[in-house]
PDB file of C-alpha atoms in Angstrom:
ATOM      1  CA  MET A   1     -45.994  22.623  68.024  1.00  0.00           C
ATOM      2  CA  SER A   2     -45.234  25.291  70.587  1.00  0.00           C
ATOM      3  CA  THR A   3     -47.405  28.287  71.298  1.00  0.00           C
ATOM      4  CA  ASN A   4     -44.800  30.654  69.879  1.00  0.00           C
ATOM      5  CA  GLN A   5     -44.865  28.854  66.543  1.00  0.00           C
ATOM      6  CA  MET A   6     -48.669  28.895  66.449  1.00  0.00           C
ATOM      7  CA  VAL A   7     -48.689  32.648  67.089  1.00  0.00           C
ATOM      8  CA  ILE A   8     -46.645  33.108  63.925  1.00  0.00           C
ATOM      9  CA  ILE A   9     -48.124  30.385  61.699  1.00  0.00           C
ATOM     10  CA  LEU A  10     -51.850  30.966  62.264  1.00  0.00           C
ATOM     11  CA  PRO A  11     -51.957  34.678  61.326  1.00  0.00           C
ATOM     12  CA  SER A  12     -49.653  34.012  58.376  1.00  0.00           C
ATOM     13  CA  ALA A  13     -51.980  31.280  57.120  1.00  0.00           C
ATOM     14  CA  LEU A  14     -55.005  33.549  57.512  1.00  0.00           C
ATOM     15  CA  VAL A  15     -53.294  36.357  55.589  1.00  0.00           C
ATOM     16  CA  ALA A  16     -52.303  33.905  52.852  1.00  0.00           C
ATOM     17  CA  MET A  17     -55.889  32.615  52.583  1.00  0.00           C
ATOM     18  CA  TYR A  18     -57.217  36.182  52.426  1.00  0.00           C
ATOM     19  CA  LEU A  19     -54.784  37.072  49.650  1.00  0.00           C
ATOM     20  CA  ILE A  20     -55.600  33.954  47.632  1.00  0.00           C
ATOM     21  CA  ILE A  21     -59.357  34.513  47.940  1.00  0.00           C
ATOM     22  CA  SER A  22     -58.872  38.171  46.966  1.00  0.00           C
ATOM     23  CA  LEU A  23     -56.891  37.053  43.931  1.00  0.00           C
ATOM     24  CA  GLN A  24     -59.674  34.622  43.063  1.00  0.00           C
ATOM     25  CA  LYS A  25     -62.282  37.399  43.295  1.00  0.00           C
ATOM     26  CA  TYR A  26     -60.162  39.632  41.051  1.00  0.00           C
ATOM     27  CA  LEU A  27     -59.589  36.907  38.463  1.00  0.00           C
ATOM     28  CA  SER A  28     -63.289  36.012  38.496  1.00  0.00           C
ATOM     29  CA  GLY A  29     -64.244  39.626  37.897  1.00  0.00           C
ATOM     30  CA  LEU A  30     -62.288  39.888  34.656  1.00  0.00           C
ATOM     31  CA  ARG A  31     -64.218  40.025  31.389  1.00  0.00           C
ATOM     32  CA  SER A  32     -63.040  36.581  30.256  1.00  0.00           C
ATOM     33  CA  ARG A  33     -64.336  33.683  32.305  1.00  0.00           C
ATOM     34  CA  TYR A  34     -61.188  31.564  32.072  1.00  0.00           C
ATOM     35  CA  PRO A  35     -58.811  33.423  34.452  1.00  0.00           C
ATOM     36  CA  GLY A  36     -61.319  32.894  37.269  1.00  0.00           C
ATOM     37  CA  LEU A  37     -61.109  29.142  36.752  1.00  0.00           C
ATOM     38  CA  LEU A  38     -57.317  29.052  37.144  1.00  0.00           C
ATOM     39  CA  ILE A  39     -57.142  28.602  40.936  1.00  0.00           C
ATOM     40  CA  PRO A  40     -60.015  26.047  41.122  1.00  0.00           C
ATOM     41  CA  VAL A  41     -58.423  23.985  38.334  1.00  0.00           C
ATOM     42  CA  VAL A  42     -55.045  24.008  40.098  1.00  0.00           C
ATOM     43  CA  CYS A  43     -56.746  22.904  43.328  1.00  0.00           C
ATOM     44  CA  PHE A  44     -58.646  20.152  41.512  1.00  0.00           C
ATOM     45  CA  VAL A  45     -55.530  18.793  39.800  1.00  0.00           C
ATOM     46  CA  ALA A  46     -53.520  18.908  43.047  1.00  0.00           C
ATOM     47  CA  ALA A  47     -56.315  17.145  44.941  1.00  0.00           C
ATOM     48  CA  THR A  48     -56.514  14.439  42.302  1.00  0.00           C
ATOM     49  CA  ILE A  49     -52.749  13.857  42.301  1.00  0.00           C
ATOM     50  CA  LEU A  50     -52.594  13.758  46.098  1.00  0.00           C
ATOM     51  CA  ALA A  51     -55.579  11.399  46.287  1.00  0.00           C
ATOM     52  CA  ILE A  52     -54.319   8.820  43.796  1.00  0.00           C
ATOM     53  CA  ARG A  53     -50.723   8.889  45.020  1.00  0.00           C
ATOM     54  CA  PRO A  54     -51.316   6.094  47.585  1.00  0.00           C
ATOM     55  CA  LEU A  55     -52.296   3.797  44.707  1.00  0.00           C
ATOM     56  CA  PHE A  56     -48.813   4.179  43.219  1.00  0.00           C
ATOM     57  CA  VAL A  57     -46.726   3.984  46.383  1.00  0.00           C
ATOM     58  CA  SER A  58     -48.484   1.100  48.120  1.00  0.00           C
ATOM     59  CA  ALA A  59     -46.979  -2.352  47.984  1.00  0.00           C
ATOM     60  CA  PRO A  60     -48.778  -5.131  46.106  1.00  0.00           C
ATOM     61  CA  GLY A  61     -51.312  -6.819  48.344  1.00  0.00           C
ATOM     62  CA  GLN A  62     -52.140  -3.639  50.277  1.00  0.00           C
ATOM     63  CA  TYR A  63     -54.918  -2.538  47.957  1.00  0.00           C
ATOM     64  CA  GLU A  64     -57.774  -3.698  50.193  1.00  0.00           C
ATOM     65  CA  GLY A  65     -59.888  -0.641  51.055  1.00  0.00           C
ATOM     66  CA  LEU A  66     -57.427   1.670  49.320  1.00  0.00           C
ATOM     67  CA  GLY A  67     -59.922   2.740  46.672  1.00  0.00           C
ATOM     68  CA  LEU A  68     -62.425   3.965  49.258  1.00  0.00           C
ATOM     69  CA  PHE A  69     -59.612   5.667  51.160  1.00  0.00           C
ATOM     70  CA  CYS A  70     -58.480   7.471  47.979  1.00  0.00           C
ATOM     71  CA  LEU A  71     -62.053   8.542  47.221  1.00  0.00           C
ATOM     72  CA  ARG A  72     -62.461  10.006  50.709  1.00  0.00           C
ATOM     73  CA  MET A  73     -59.123  11.791  50.373  1.00  0.00           C
ATOM     74  CA  TRP A  74     -60.142  13.170  46.981  1.00  0.00           C
ATOM     75  CA  LEU A  75     -63.438  14.492  48.335  1.00  0.00           C
ATOM     76  CA  THR A  76     -61.683  16.060  51.320  1.00  0.00           C
ATOM     77  CA  PHE A  77     -58.910  17.628  49.245  1.00  0.00           C
ATOM     78  CA  ASN A  78     -61.469  19.144  46.854  1.00  0.00           C
ATOM     79  CA  ILE A  79     -63.030  21.313  49.567  1.00  0.00           C
ATOM     80  CA  PRO A  80     -60.774  24.253  48.541  1.00  0.00           C
ATOM     81  CA  THR A  81     -61.886  23.752  44.937  1.00  0.00           C
ATOM     82  CA  ILE A  82     -65.487  24.217  46.030  1.00  0.00           C
ATOM     83  CA  VAL A  83     -64.555  27.198  48.209  1.00  0.00           C
ATOM     84  CA  PHE A  84     -62.847  28.901  45.255  1.00  0.00           C
ATOM     85  CA  MET A  85     -65.833  28.257  42.999  1.00  0.00           C
ATOM     86  CA  PHE A  86     -68.156  30.350  45.224  1.00  0.00           C
ATOM     87  CA  PRO A  87     -66.445  33.692  44.428  1.00  0.00           C
ATOM     88  CA  TYR A  88     -66.214  32.652  40.784  1.00  0.00           C
ATOM     89  CA  PHE A  89     -69.941  32.056  40.382  1.00  0.00           C
ATOM     90  CA  SER A  90     -70.786  35.110  42.503  1.00  0.00           C
ATOM     91  CA  GLN A  91     -68.642  37.426  40.381  1.00  0.00           C
ATOM     92  CA  ARG A  92     -69.877  35.917  37.121  1.00  0.00           C
ATOM     93  CA  ARG A  93     -73.504  36.416  38.236  1.00  0.00           C
ATOM     94  CA  ARG A  94     -72.760  40.066  39.105  1.00  0.00           C
ATOM     95  CA  LEU A  95     -71.060  40.648  35.769  1.00  0.00           C
ATOM     96  CA  LYS A  96     -73.993  39.109  33.912  1.00  0.00           C
ATOM     97  CA  ALA A  97     -76.519  41.241  35.805  1.00  0.00           C
ATOM     98  CA  SER A  98     -74.440  44.359  35.141  1.00  0.00           C
ATOM     99  CA  ARG A  99     -74.192  43.510  31.446  1.00  0.00           C
ATOM    100  CA  LEU A 100     -77.952  42.938  31.207  1.00  0.00           C
ATOM    101  CA  GLN A 101     -78.665  46.212  32.985  1.00  0.00           C
ATOM    102  CA  GLN A 102     -76.356  48.122  30.634  1.00  0.00           C
ATOM    103  CA  GLU A 103     -77.994  46.466  27.660  1.00  0.00           C
ATOM    104  CA  GLN A 104     -81.475  47.388  28.890  1.00  0.00           C
ATOM    105  CA  THR A 105     -80.533  51.023  29.470  1.00  0.00           C
ATOM    106  CA  ARG A 106     -78.924  51.190  26.041  1.00  0.00           C
ATOM    107  CA  ASN A 107     -81.966  49.679  24.308  1.00  0.00           C
ATOM    108  CA  SER A 108     -84.619  51.659  26.179  1.00  0.00           C
ATOM    109  CA  PRO A 109     -85.995  54.652  24.244  1.00  0.00           C
ATOM    110  CA  GLU A 110     -84.875  58.040  25.440  1.00  0.00           C
ATOM    111  CA  GLU A 111     -87.618  59.866  27.274  1.00  0.00           C
ATOM    112  CA  ALA A 112     -88.479  63.305  26.008  1.00  0.00           C
ATOM    113  CA  PRO A 113     -88.404  66.202  28.461  1.00  0.00           C
ATOM    114  CA  SER A 114     -91.819  66.685  30.051  1.00  0.00           C
ATOM    115  CA  GLY A 115     -92.288  70.376  29.146  1.00  0.00           C
ATOM    116  CA  ALA A 116     -91.022  70.250  25.563  1.00  0.00           C
ATOM    117  CA  THR A 117     -93.460  70.630  22.664  1.00  0.00           C
ATOM    118  CA  HIS A 118     -92.569  70.321  19.010  1.00  0.00           C
TER     119      HIS A 118
END
């Protein structure tokens, strides 16, 4: 790959990763928990398909060590799944803390003004 191609591809890849992670943060911040799981599930399914593909395309008799190879590939390909789960759990924890704080302020008794007498 030439330097000119790298100058174009690398920033484009970084922008794409930023946009996908931003989308993940947005989806994770929604009230329902399921939209935030969309990207990690897609990554998990893609990693699983890519990891088991060698089992289907290899010729009979070439299966020696292929299982361990597929397991290593699956673990490696699931790194993005783990990366996308961090914003999910972070956003869900923030939403839960916010909900608890709102509930506490709603349930706390209103304080009377300090100078008022009835």
